[in-house]
């Protein structure tokens, strides 16, 4: 370690201490056991079952299922839209969180509560509301029902709170001194945001983005009425899975689910890695 | 004069933080803004830095009117009580921040950061994150960061307030020595009179939004402008209608001095090298502090008859409380 080093890639100097396996105490052993059991029952075993079902049909069946034109279109639409919606959420969610934390205005409390409505509302109701407002009987002259815009809007509606809710508490906890210190060192408002505030928010934004993406990929209720489920056009992966099941084609349903699972997993890992990089770069 | 403050007032809602304050702060000196919490001293410091704006009045830094200048343009270094470290940046990059903003060449930044880290004895911690430093080290880093941009004035807001007593004392000595090396005009806020008396060349006593007195530590201690300053700078006791320091009183047995008054020892408390004797003089309880040797020579006990007087050397330097307001 030299005093002159100004570079960021340096040997890990007790930056992230590595814990070597320590024997569990009795209490932490029980805690660990319960956690694993709970997690296994709710997540691991069902997921394994999905993958097993997909595999049971054999490789060629699996391949046929996931490469059918209709399935590919559904997966592409789902992942692409979830990605687009997440990008919008990163900007809008951060902006909304900023306004909620830093600004004072009339009705702030009400807005605080309203942000959570997409969480609380049954998604099918959300679909009905969107259909009424932006569908054929629109009172404002915007009819996007049965288009890809409908899918985007429905995703946008249900994923709205994620980034807001992850960023807001972190932003509220930020030390104003730090911003003032940067300002007195000559940093403009924009530089303070980019170099001081944003690095602190990045983990929260990444967490919100990951949740938002995952929610988008899995969405069903809000768009089943609104998007029309037109094959090759507005049919999303979850709807495709349901129609496979209804046609008694469990293998195909499991195959699509497995692909979605893999894509979600990759995206979550990428988001996490990206986030760590950004924070370190400062 | 390096900083010229004229008629500055500041209100927060109904609360008057500063009420028509005018102070001149000399170039190259180490000036303390001393006063009780909530007295307005931090607000004054933040107004100098541009982190608050004055409701009325004028702030001049090095002859330039800075009243409406943004904090970015004032070229002041500011050190906060709670360090205000950039947590995601290494110590070296914290110090480099102001220079990076000014787009200095990389080599120059590296050299300057090196020099500053040496100055604050943090060279071996250059690559650590602030979270891996102790409080005292973090504050030294904050100081190096503020000095990096070669500010025309250095402002410190209760810089040692969050540290424990021992570290505080060390950093205080160190700040004094650093200032003798660097000579940048420095203003620091403190509510600790000992800190101000020990470190500062000049002290500005601020209370309830007003300047009570400005002067050297000696002037303030020996010729306080009023009762408030006298009480704030050290222990006091009353003898008759006179406010005096307990260590400026003498106890005598068998005195014929007509200026001495008689009393009876009520309580004796020993605090290390100092003996505190409470004497009942009529209705009044007068506190006198003695050294251990003085005390032993007098052979005092609770109940002893004694005479109390102001030490003859004192009258010459000590202002009297009747002279209040005669600044």
Coordinates of C-alpha atoms in Angstrom, one line a residue:
Chain A
X1 CA 0.0 0.0 0.0
X2 CA 1.6 3.3 -1.1
X3 CA 0.6 6.7 -0.1
X4 CA 0.6 7.9 -3.7
X5 CA -1.8 5.5 -5.1
X6 CA -4.8 7.4 -6.4
X7 CA -6.2 4.6 -8.6
X8 CA -9.4 2.8 -7.6
X9 CA -8.4 -0.7 -8.5
X10 CA -6.3 -1.7 -5.6
X11 CA -5.8 -4.8 -3.6
X12 CA -8.7 -5.4 -1.3
X13 CA -7.4 -3.9 1.9
X14 CA -9.9 -5.2 4.4
X15 CA -12.5 -3.5 2.2
X16 CA -14.8 -6.4 2.3
X17 CA -13.6 -8.6 5.1
X18 CA -13.8 -12.3 4.1
X19 CA -15.2 -14.4 6.9
X20 CA -13.8 -17.9 7.0
X21 CA -16.2 -20.6 8.0
X22 CA -16.9 -20.3 11.6
X23 CA -18.9 -23.0 13.4
X24 CA -22.5 -22.0 14.0
X25 CA -23.6 -21.5 17.5
X26 CA -26.7 -23.4 18.7
X27 CA -29.0 -20.4 18.2
X28 CA -27.7 -19.3 14.8
X29 CA -27.8 -23.0 13.8
X30 CA -31.6 -23.1 14.5
X31 CA -32.0 -19.8 12.7
X32 CA -30.1 -21.0 9.7
X33 CA -32.1 -24.3 9.6
X34 CA -35.5 -22.6 9.8
X35 CA -34.4 -20.1 7.1
X36 CA -33.3 -22.9 4.7
X37 CA -36.4 -25.0 5.4
X38 CA -38.7 -22.0 4.8
X39 CA -36.8 -21.0 1.7
X40 CA -36.8 -24.6 0.4
X41 CA -40.5 -25.1 0.9
X42 CA -41.5 -21.9 -0.7
X43 CA -39.0 -21.3 -3.4
X44 CA -36.4 -24.0 -4.1
X45 CA -38.6 -27.1 -4.3
X46 CA -41.3 -25.5 -6.5
X47 CA -38.6 -24.0 -8.8
X48 CA -36.8 -27.4 -9.0
X49 CA -40.2 -29.0 -9.8
X50 CA -40.7 -26.5 -12.7
X51 CA -37.2 -27.3 -14.1
X52 CA -37.8 -31.0 -13.5
X53 CA -41.1 -30.9 -15.4
X54 CA -39.5 -29.1 -18.2
X55 CA -36.7 -31.6 -18.4
X56 CA -39.0 -34.6 -18.1
X57 CA -40.4 -33.9 -21.6
X58 CA -36.9 -34.4 -23.0
X59 CA -34.6 -32.1 -24.8
X60 CA -36.3 -32.0 -28.1
X61 CA -39.7 -31.2 -26.6
X62 CA -38.1 -28.5 -24.5
X63 CA -36.3 -27.1 -27.5
X64 CA -39.5 -27.2 -29.6
X65 CA -41.5 -25.5 -26.9
X66 CA -39.1 -22.6 -26.4
X67 CA -38.3 -22.1 -30.1
X68 CA -41.8 -22.0 -31.3
X69 CA -42.4 -18.7 -33.0
X70 CA -45.3 -17.7 -30.7
X71 CA -43.3 -18.5 -27.5
X72 CA -40.3 -16.6 -28.6
X73 CA -42.4 -13.6 -29.5
X74 CA -44.1 -13.7 -26.0
X75 CA -40.7 -14.0 -24.2
X76 CA -39.2 -11.2 -26.3
X77 CA -42.2 -9.0 -25.6
X78 CA -42.2 -9.7 -21.9
X79 CA -38.5 -9.3 -21.3
X80 CA -38.2 -6.3 -23.7
X81 CA -41.1 -4.5 -22.1
X82 CA -40.0 -5.3 -18.5
X83 CA -36.6 -3.9 -19.4
X84 CA -38.0 -0.7 -21.0
X85 CA -40.3 -0.2 -18.0
X86 CA -37.4 -0.6 -15.6
X87 CA -35.3 2.0 -17.4
X88 CA -38.2 4.5 -17.2
X89 CA -38.6 3.6 -13.5
X90 CA -35.0 4.2 -12.7
X91 CA -35.4 7.8 -13.8
X92 CA -39.0 8.5 -12.8
X93 CA -38.7 6.6 -9.5
X94 CA -35.6 8.5 -8.5
X95 CA -37.2 11.8 -9.5
X96 CA -40.4 11.0 -7.5
X97 CA -38.4 9.9 -4.5
X98 CA -36.4 13.2 -4.7
X99 CA -39.5 15.3 -4.8
X100 CA -41.1 13.4 -1.9
X101 CA -37.9 13.8 0.3
X102 CA -36.5 17.2 -0.7
X103 CA -39.5 19.3 -1.6
X104 CA -42.3 20.6 0.5
X105 CA -45.7 21.0 -1.1
X106 CA -49.4 20.8 -0.4
X107 CA -50.7 17.3 -0.6
X108 CA -47.3 15.6 -0.1
X109 CA -48.8 13.2 2.5
X110 CA -51.6 12.2 0.1
X111 CA -49.1 11.5 -2.7
X112 CA -47.0 9.4 -0.3
X113 CA -50.0 7.1 0.3
X114 CA -51.0 7.1 -3.4
X115 CA -47.6 5.8 -4.5
X116 CA -48.4 2.5 -2.9
X117 CA -51.7 2.0 -4.5
X118 CA -50.3 -0.2 -7.3
X119 CA -49.0 -2.5 -4.5
X120 CA -52.3 -2.7 -2.8
X121 CA -54.7 -2.9 -5.7
X122 CA -55.5 -6.4 -7.0
X123 CA -53.9 -6.3 -10.4
X124 CA -57.0 -7.4 -12.2
X125 CA -58.6 -4.2 -10.9
X126 CA -55.7 -2.2 -12.2
X127 CA -56.3 -3.8 -15.6
X128 CA -60.0 -2.8 -15.4
X129 CA -59.1 0.8 -14.4
X130 CA -56.6 1.1 -17.3
X131 CA -59.1 -0.4 -19.7
X132 CA -61.7 2.1 -18.7
X133 CA -59.4 5.0 -19.0
X134 CA -57.2 4.0 -22.0
X135 CA -59.5 1.5 -23.7
X136 CA -62.3 1.7 -26.3
X137 CA -64.6 3.7 -24.0
X138 CA -61.8 6.1 -23.1
X139 CA -63.1 9.5 -21.8
X140 CA -59.8 11.2 -22.7
X141 CA -59.5 10.1 -26.3
X142 CA -56.6 7.6 -25.8
X143 CA -57.3 4.1 -26.9
X144 CA -54.3 1.8 -26.7
X145 CA -56.1 -1.4 -25.7
X146 CA -54.9 -4.5 -27.5
X147 CA -51.6 -2.9 -28.5
X148 CA -48.0 -3.3 -27.1
X149 CA -48.5 0.1 -25.6
X150 CA -51.1 -1.5 -23.3
X151 CA -48.6 -4.0 -22.1
X152 CA -46.1 -1.3 -21.5
X153 CA -48.6 0.9 -19.6
X154 CA -49.8 -2.1 -17.5
X155 CA -46.2 -3.0 -16.5
X156 CA -45.5 0.7 -15.8
X157 CA -48.5 0.9 -13.5
X158 CA -47.7 -2.2 -11.3
X159 CA -43.9 -1.4 -11.1
X160 CA -44.2 2.3 -10.2
X161 CA -43.6 2.0 -6.5
X162 CA -40.5 -0.1 -6.5
X163 CA -37.7 2.4 -7.2
X164 CA -39.5 5.1 -5.3
X165 CA -39.8 3.0 -2.2
X166 CA -36.2 1.7 -2.3
X167 CA -34.6 5.1 -3.0
X168 CA -36.8 7.3 -0.7
X169 CA -35.5 6.1 2.7
X170 CA -31.8 6.2 1.6
X171 CA -32.3 9.7 0.2
X172 CA -33.9 10.8 3.5
X173 CA -31.0 9.5 5.5
X174 CA -28.3 11.2 3.4
X175 CA -26.2 13.7 5.4
X176 CA -26.7 17.2 4.1
X177 CA -23.3 18.2 5.5
X178 CA -21.7 16.0 2.8
X179 CA -23.4 17.9 0.1
X180 CA -22.5 21.2 1.7
X181 CA -18.9 20.1 2.0
X182 CA -18.8 19.2 -1.7
X183 CA -20.4 22.6 -2.6
X184 CA -17.8 24.5 -0.6
X185 CA -15.1 22.6 -2.5
X186 CA -16.5 24.1 -5.7
X187 CA -18.9 21.3 -6.9
X188 CA -21.9 22.5 -8.9
X189 CA -25.4 21.2 -7.9
X190 CA -25.2 18.8 -10.8
X191 CA -21.7 17.6 -9.8
X192 CA -22.9 17.1 -6.2
X193 CA -25.7 15.0 -7.5
X194 CA -23.6 12.9 -9.8
X195 CA -20.5 12.4 -7.7
X196 CA -21.9 12.5 -4.1
X197 CA -25.6 11.7 -4.0
X198 CA -25.9 9.2 -6.9
X199 CA -23.2 6.8 -5.6
X200 CA -25.1 6.6 -2.3
X201 CA -28.3 5.9 -4.1
X202 CA -27.0 3.4 -6.6
X203 CA -27.5 0.3 -4.5
X204 CA -31.1 1.4 -3.7
X205 CA -31.8 2.2 -7.4
X206 CA -30.4 -1.1 -8.4
X207 CA -32.5 -3.0 -5.9
X208 CA -35.6 -1.1 -7.0
X209 CA -34.7 -1.8 -10.7
X210 CA -34.3 -5.5 -10.0
X211 CA -37.6 -5.7 -8.3
X212 CA -39.3 -3.7 -11.0
X213 CA -37.9 -6.0 -13.7
X214 CA -38.8 -9.1 -11.9
X215 CA -42.4 -7.8 -11.3
X216 CA -42.7 -6.9 -15.0
X217 CA -41.6 -10.4 -16.2
X218 CA -44.1 -12.1 -13.9
X219 CA -47.1 -9.7 -14.5
X220 CA -50.4 -11.3 -15.6
X221 CA -53.4 -9.8 -13.9
X222 CA -53.3 -6.2 -15.0
X223 CA -52.8 -6.9 -18.7
X224 CA -54.9 -10.0 -19.3
X225 CA -57.9 -7.8 -20.0
X226 CA -56.2 -4.7 -21.3
X227 CA -53.7 -6.2 -23.8
X228 CA -56.1 -8.6 -25.6
X229 CA -53.5 -11.4 -25.5
X230 CA -53.1 -11.4 -29.3
X231 CA -50.5 -14.1 -30.2
X232 CA -47.3 -12.7 -31.8
X233 CA -48.5 -9.2 -30.9
X234 CA -49.5 -8.6 -27.3
X235 CA -49.3 -12.0 -25.7
X236 CA -46.8 -12.1 -22.8
X237 CA -45.0 -15.1 -21.4
X238 CA -47.3 -15.6 -18.4
X239 CA -50.3 -15.7 -20.6
X240 CA -48.5 -18.1 -23.0
X241 CA -47.8 -20.3 -20.0
X242 CA -51.4 -20.3 -19.0
X243 CA -52.6 -21.1 -22.5
X244 CA -50.1 -24.0 -22.6
X245 CA -51.6 -25.4 -19.4
X246 CA -55.1 -25.0 -20.6
X247 CA -54.1 -27.0 -23.7
X248 CA -52.9 -29.7 -21.3
X249 CA -49.3 -29.1 -22.4
X250 CA -47.5 -28.9 -19.0
X251 CA -44.1 -29.6 -20.5
X252 CA -44.3 -26.6 -22.7
X253 CA -45.5 -24.4 -19.9
X254 CA -42.6 -25.6 -17.7
X255 CA -40.2 -25.0 -20.5
X256 CA -41.2 -21.4 -20.9
X257 CA -41.2 -20.9 -17.1
X258 CA -37.6 -22.2 -17.0
X259 CA -36.5 -19.8 -19.7
X260 CA -38.1 -16.9 -17.8
X261 CA -36.4 -18.1 -14.6
X262 CA -33.0 -18.2 -16.3
X263 CA -33.4 -14.7 -17.8
X264 CA -34.6 -13.2 -14.5
X265 CA -31.6 -14.8 -12.7
X266 CA -29.1 -13.4 -15.2
X267 CA -30.7 -10.0 -15.0
X268 CA -30.6 -9.9 -11.2
X269 CA -26.9 -10.9 -11.2
X270 CA -26.0 -8.4 -13.8
X271 CA -27.8 -5.6 -12.0
X272 CA -26.0 -6.4 -8.8
X273 CA -22.6 -6.5 -10.4
X274 CA -23.2 -3.3 -12.3
X275 CA -24.3 -1.6 -9.0
X276 CA -21.1 -2.6 -7.2
X277 CA -19.0 -1.4 -10.1
X278 CA -20.8 2.0 -10.2
X279 CA -20.4 2.5 -6.4
X280 CA -16.8 1.8 -6.5
X281 CA -16.0 4.1 -9.4
X282 CA -17.5 7.0 -7.4
Chain B
X1 CA -8.9 42.4 7.5
X2 CA -9.6 39.1 5.9
X3 CA -13.3 38.8 6.7
X4 CA -15.4 41.8 7.3
X5 CA -18.9 41.3 8.6
X6 CA -21.2 44.3 8.8
X7 CA -24.7 44.5 10.3
X8 CA -25.6 40.8 9.6
X9 CA -29.0 39.6 10.9
X10 CA -30.6 36.2 10.4
X11 CA -33.9 34.9 11.5
X12 CA -35.3 31.3 11.4
X13 CA -39.0 31.9 11.7
X14 CA -39.5 33.7 15.0
X15 CA -36.0 32.8 16.2
X16 CA -33.4 35.5 15.9
X17 CA -30.1 33.7 15.3
X18 CA -28.1 36.8 14.6
X19 CA -29.0 40.4 15.5
X20 CA -27.0 43.1 13.7
X21 CA -23.6 41.5 14.1
X22 CA -20.4 43.3 12.9
X23 CA -17.0 41.6 13.3
X24 CA -13.7 42.0 11.6
X25 CA -11.5 38.9 11.4
X26 CA -7.8 39.5 10.8
X27 CA -5.7 37.9 8.1
X28 CA -3.6 34.9 9.0
X29 CA -5.0 34.6 12.5
X30 CA -6.7 31.8 14.3
X31 CA -10.0 33.2 15.6
X32 CA -12.5 31.4 17.8
X33 CA -16.3 32.2 17.8
X34 CA -17.1 31.2 21.3
X35 CA -20.5 31.1 23.0
X36 CA -23.2 28.9 24.4
X37 CA -25.2 26.5 22.1
X38 CA -27.9 28.2 20.1
X39 CA -26.2 31.6 20.4
X40 CA -25.7 32.1 16.7
X41 CA -22.0 31.3 16.2
X42 CA -22.5 28.4 13.8
X43 CA -25.0 30.4 11.8
X44 CA -22.4 33.2 11.5
X45 CA -19.8 30.7 10.3
X46 CA -22.3 29.2 7.8
X47 CA -23.1 32.7 6.5
X48 CA -19.4 33.4 6.0
X49 CA -19.2 30.1 4.0
X50 CA -22.4 30.9 2.0
X51 CA -24.2 27.9 3.3
X52 CA -26.8 30.3 4.7
X53 CA -27.7 33.7 3.4
X54 CA -28.0 36.7 5.7
X55 CA -31.3 38.5 5.9
X56 CA -29.5 41.8 6.0
X57 CA -25.9 43.0 6.2
X58 CA -22.8 42.4 4.2
X59 CA -20.0 39.8 4.2
X60 CA -16.6 40.7 2.7
X61 CA -13.9 38.1 2.2
X62 CA -10.4 39.4 1.3
X63 CA -11.9 42.7 0.1
X64 CA -14.5 41.1 -2.2
X65 CA -18.2 41.5 -1.4
X66 CA -19.3 37.9 -0.9
X67 CA -22.8 38.6 0.4
X68 CA -24.6 37.2 -2.7
X69 CA -21.8 34.8 -3.8
X70 CA -22.6 31.1 -3.9
X71 CA -20.6 28.8 -1.6
X72 CA -18.8 27.3 -4.7
X73 CA -17.3 30.7 -5.6
X74 CA -16.2 31.9 -2.1
X75 CA -13.1 29.8 -2.0
X76 CA -13.5 28.9 1.6
X77 CA -12.6 25.6 3.2
X78 CA -15.3 24.2 5.6
X79 CA -14.9 21.5 8.2
X80 CA -18.0 20.0 9.8
X81 CA -18.5 18.7 13.3
X82 CA -19.4 15.2 11.9
X83 CA -16.6 15.1 9.3
X84 CA -18.9 15.0 6.3
X85 CA -16.7 12.4 4.6
X86 CA -17.5 11.2 1.1
X87 CA -18.1 7.6 2.3
X88 CA -17.7 5.9 -1.1
X89 CA -14.3 7.5 -1.9
X90 CA -10.9 6.6 -0.5
X91 CA -9.1 9.0 1.8
X92 CA -6.9 10.2 -1.1
X93 CA -9.9 10.8 -3.4
X94 CA -11.7 12.7 -0.6
X95 CA -8.7 15.0 -0.4
X96 CA -8.5 15.2 -4.2
X97 CA -12.2 16.1 -4.7
X98 CA -11.8 19.9 -4.8
X99 CA -8.8 19.6 -7.1
X100 CA -10.7 17.2 -9.5
X101 CA -13.6 19.7 -9.6
X102 CA -11.1 22.4 -10.6
X103 CA -9.8 20.1 -13.4
X104 CA -6.2 20.2 -12.2
X105 CA -3.7 18.0 -14.1
X106 CA -3.6 14.5 -12.6
X107 CA 0.1 14.7 -11.7
X108 CA -0.5 18.0 -9.8
X109 CA -3.4 16.5 -7.9
X110 CA -1.4 13.4 -6.9
X111 CA 1.5 15.6 -5.7
X112 CA -0.8 17.9 -3.7
X113 CA -2.8 15.1 -2.1
X114 CA 0.5 13.4 -1.1
X115 CA 1.7 16.6 0.5
X116 CA -1.5 17.2 2.4
X117 CA -1.8 13.6 3.6
X118 CA 1.7 14.0 4.9
X119 CA 0.7 17.2 6.6
X120 CA -2.2 15.6 8.4
X121 CA -0.2 12.3 9.1
X122 CA -2.5 10.1 7.0
X123 CA -0.1 9.0 4.3
X124 CA -0.4 5.4 5.2
X125 CA -4.2 5.5 5.1
X126 CA -4.5 7.0 1.6
X127 CA -6.3 4.0 0.2
X128 CA -8.6 3.4 3.1
X129 CA -12.3 4.3 3.1
X130 CA -13.4 6.9 5.7
X131 CA -15.3 4.2 7.6
X132 CA -12.0 2.5 8.3
X133 CA -10.6 5.6 10.1
X134 CA -11.1 6.7 13.7
X135 CA -13.0 10.0 14.4
X136 CA -9.8 12.0 14.9
X137 CA -8.3 10.6 11.6
X138 CA -11.5 11.4 9.8
X139 CA -11.5 15.0 11.0
X140 CA -7.9 15.3 9.9
X141 CA -8.9 14.0 6.5
X142 CA -11.7 16.6 6.3
X143 CA -9.1 19.3 7.2
X144 CA -6.8 18.1 4.4
X145 CA -9.7 18.1 2.0
X146 CA -10.6 21.6 2.9
X147 CA -7.0 22.8 2.6
X148 CA -6.4 21.1 -0.7
X149 CA -8.1 23.9 -2.7
X150 CA -5.9 26.5 -1.0
X151 CA -8.9 28.4 0.4
X152 CA -8.5 32.1 1.4
X153 CA -10.2 31.2 4.7
X154 CA -10.6 28.0 6.6
X155 CA -13.8 27.6 8.6
X156 CA -14.3 24.9 11.2
X157 CA -17.7 24.3 12.8
X158 CA -17.2 22.7 16.3
X159 CA -14.4 20.6 14.7
X160 CA -13.6 18.5 17.8
X161 CA -17.1 18.4 19.2
X162 CA -17.8 14.8 18.2
X163 CA -14.5 13.4 19.6
X164 CA -13.7 12.1 23.0
X165 CA -11.8 14.3 25.5
X166 CA -8.3 12.9 25.0
X167 CA -8.4 13.0 21.2
X168 CA -10.0 16.4 21.3
X169 CA -7.0 17.7 23.4
X170 CA -4.5 16.2 21.0
X171 CA -6.2 17.6 17.9
X172 CA -6.4 21.0 19.5
X173 CA -2.7 21.2 20.0
X174 CA -2.2 19.8 16.6
X175 CA -4.5 22.4 15.0
X176 CA -2.5 25.2 16.7
X177 CA 0.8 23.8 15.4
X178 CA -0.7 23.2 11.9
X179 CA -1.9 26.8 11.8
X180 CA 1.5 28.1 12.7
X181 CA 2.8 26.1 9.7
X182 CA 0.1 26.9 7.2
X183 CA -1.0 30.5 8.2
X184 CA -4.3 30.4 6.5
X185 CA -6.9 32.7 8.1
X186 CA -8.9 30.3 10.3
X187 CA -12.2 30.7 12.1
X188 CA -13.5 28.0 14.4
X189 CA -16.7 27.7 16.3
X190 CA -16.6 26.2 19.8
X191 CA -18.7 26.3 23.0
X192 CA -15.7 25.2 25.0
X193 CA -14.0 28.2 26.6
X194 CA -10.9 26.2 27.4
X195 CA -10.5 25.3 23.8
X196 CA -10.8 28.9 22.7
X197 CA -8.4 30.2 25.3
X198 CA -5.9 27.6 24.5
X199 CA -5.9 27.7 20.7
X200 CA -7.1 31.1 19.5
X201 CA -5.2 34.3 18.8
X202 CA -8.5 36.2 19.0
X203 CA -11.8 35.3 20.5
X204 CA -15.3 36.6 19.5
X205 CA -17.8 35.9 22.2
X206 CA -21.3 35.5 20.8
X207 CA -24.4 35.1 22.8
X208 CA -28.1 35.3 21.9
X209 CA -27.2 36.5 18.4
X210 CA -25.0 39.4 19.5
X211 CA -21.3 39.9 19.9
X212 CA -20.5 40.3 23.6
X213 CA -16.8 41.0 23.3
X214 CA -13.8 40.7 20.9
X215 CA -10.3 40.3 22.1
X216 CA -7.3 38.2 22.8
X217 CA -7.6 35.4 25.3
X218 CA -5.8 37.5 27.9
X219 CA -8.0 40.5 27.4
X220 CA -11.2 38.4 27.7
X221 CA -10.1 36.6 30.8
X222 CA -8.6 39.6 32.6
X223 CA -10.9 42.4 31.3
X224 CA -14.2 40.9 30.5
X225 CA -16.6 43.5 29.1
X226 CA -19.5 42.3 31.2
X227 CA -20.8 39.7 33.6
X228 CA -21.7 37.3 30.8
X229 CA -18.2 37.1 29.4
X230 CA -16.8 36.9 32.9
X231 CA -19.0 34.0 33.8
X232 CA -18.6 32.2 30.4
X233 CA -14.8 32.3 30.4
X234 CA -14.2 30.8 33.8
X235 CA -15.5 30.1 37.3
X236 CA -16.8 33.1 39.3
X237 CA -18.0 33.8 42.8
X238 CA -19.5 36.9 44.4
X239 CA -17.9 38.9 47.3
X240 CA -20.1 41.7 48.4
X241 CA -21.4 43.2 45.2
X242 CA -18.3 42.2 43.3
X243 CA -17.9 39.4 40.8
X244 CA -14.5 37.7 41.1
X245 CA -12.7 34.6 40.1
X246 CA -12.3 32.2 43.1
X247 CA -8.6 31.9 42.5
X248 CA -8.2 35.7 42.8
X249 CA -9.4 35.6 46.4
X250 CA -7.1 35.1 49.4
X251 CA -7.9 33.6 52.8
X252 CA -6.1 35.0 55.8
X253 CA -6.2 34.3 59.5
X254 CA -5.4 37.2 62.0
X255 CA -5.5 39.9 59.3
X256 CA -5.8 43.5 60.1
X257 CA -6.4 44.5 56.4
X258 CA -9.5 46.8 56.5
X259 CA -10.5 45.5 53.0
X260 CA -10.8 41.9 54.2
X261 CA -14.2 40.6 55.4
X262 CA -14.7 37.9 58.1
X263 CA -16.4 34.6 57.6
X264 CA -16.6 31.0 58.7
X265 CA -15.4 28.0 56.6
X266 CA -18.5 26.0 55.6
X267 CA -17.2 23.3 53.3
X268 CA -13.8 22.1 52.0
X269 CA -13.6 20.1 48.8
X270 CA -10.4 18.8 47.3
X271 CA -10.2 18.3 43.5
X272 CA -6.7 17.0 42.7
X273 CA -4.2 19.9 43.1
X274 CA -6.9 22.4 43.9
X275 CA -8.7 22.9 47.2
X276 CA -12.1 24.6 47.0
X277 CA -13.2 26.4 50.3
X278 CA -16.7 27.7 50.8
X279 CA -16.8 30.5 53.3
X280 CA -20.0 31.9 54.8
X281 CA -19.7 35.7 54.8
X282 CA -22.9 37.0 56.4
X283 CA -25.7 35.8 54.1
X284 CA -23.2 35.1 51.2
X285 CA -21.4 31.9 50.4
X286 CA -18.0 32.8 48.8
X287 CA -16.0 30.2 47.0
X288 CA -12.2 30.5 47.2
X289 CA -9.8 28.1 45.5
X290 CA -6.4 27.5 47.0
X291 CA -3.4 25.4 46.0
X292 CA -2.6 22.5 48.3
X293 CA 0.4 24.3 49.8
X294 CA -1.6 27.5 50.6
X295 CA -4.3 25.4 52.1
X296 CA -1.8 23.4 54.4
X297 CA -0.1 26.6 55.5
X298 CA -3.5 28.0 56.7
X299 CA -4.4 24.9 58.6
X300 CA -8.2 25.3 57.9
X301 CA -11.1 23.2 59.1
X302 CA -14.8 23.4 58.8
X303 CA -15.9 26.1 61.3
X304 CA -12.6 28.1 61.3
X305 CA -12.8 31.9 61.4
X306 CA -11.1 33.4 58.3
X307 CA -10.9 36.7 56.5
X308 CA -11.4 36.9 52.8
X309 CA -10.0 39.6 50.5
X310 CA -9.3 40.1 46.8
X311 CA -5.6 39.4 46.2
X312 CA -3.9 42.8 46.0
X313 CA -2.3 42.1 42.6
X314 CA -5.7 41.4 41.0
X315 CA -7.4 44.8 41.3
X316 CA -5.0 46.2 38.8
X317 CA -6.1 43.9 35.9
X318 CA -9.6 42.9 36.7
X319 CA -12.5 44.9 35.4
X320 CA -15.4 45.4 37.8
X321 CA -18.9 44.3 37.1
X322 CA -20.2 47.9 37.6
X323 CA -18.3 48.7 34.4
X324 CA -20.7 46.5 32.3
X325 CA -21.1 47.6 28.7
X326 CA -18.0 49.8 28.7
X327 CA -16.5 47.9 25.8

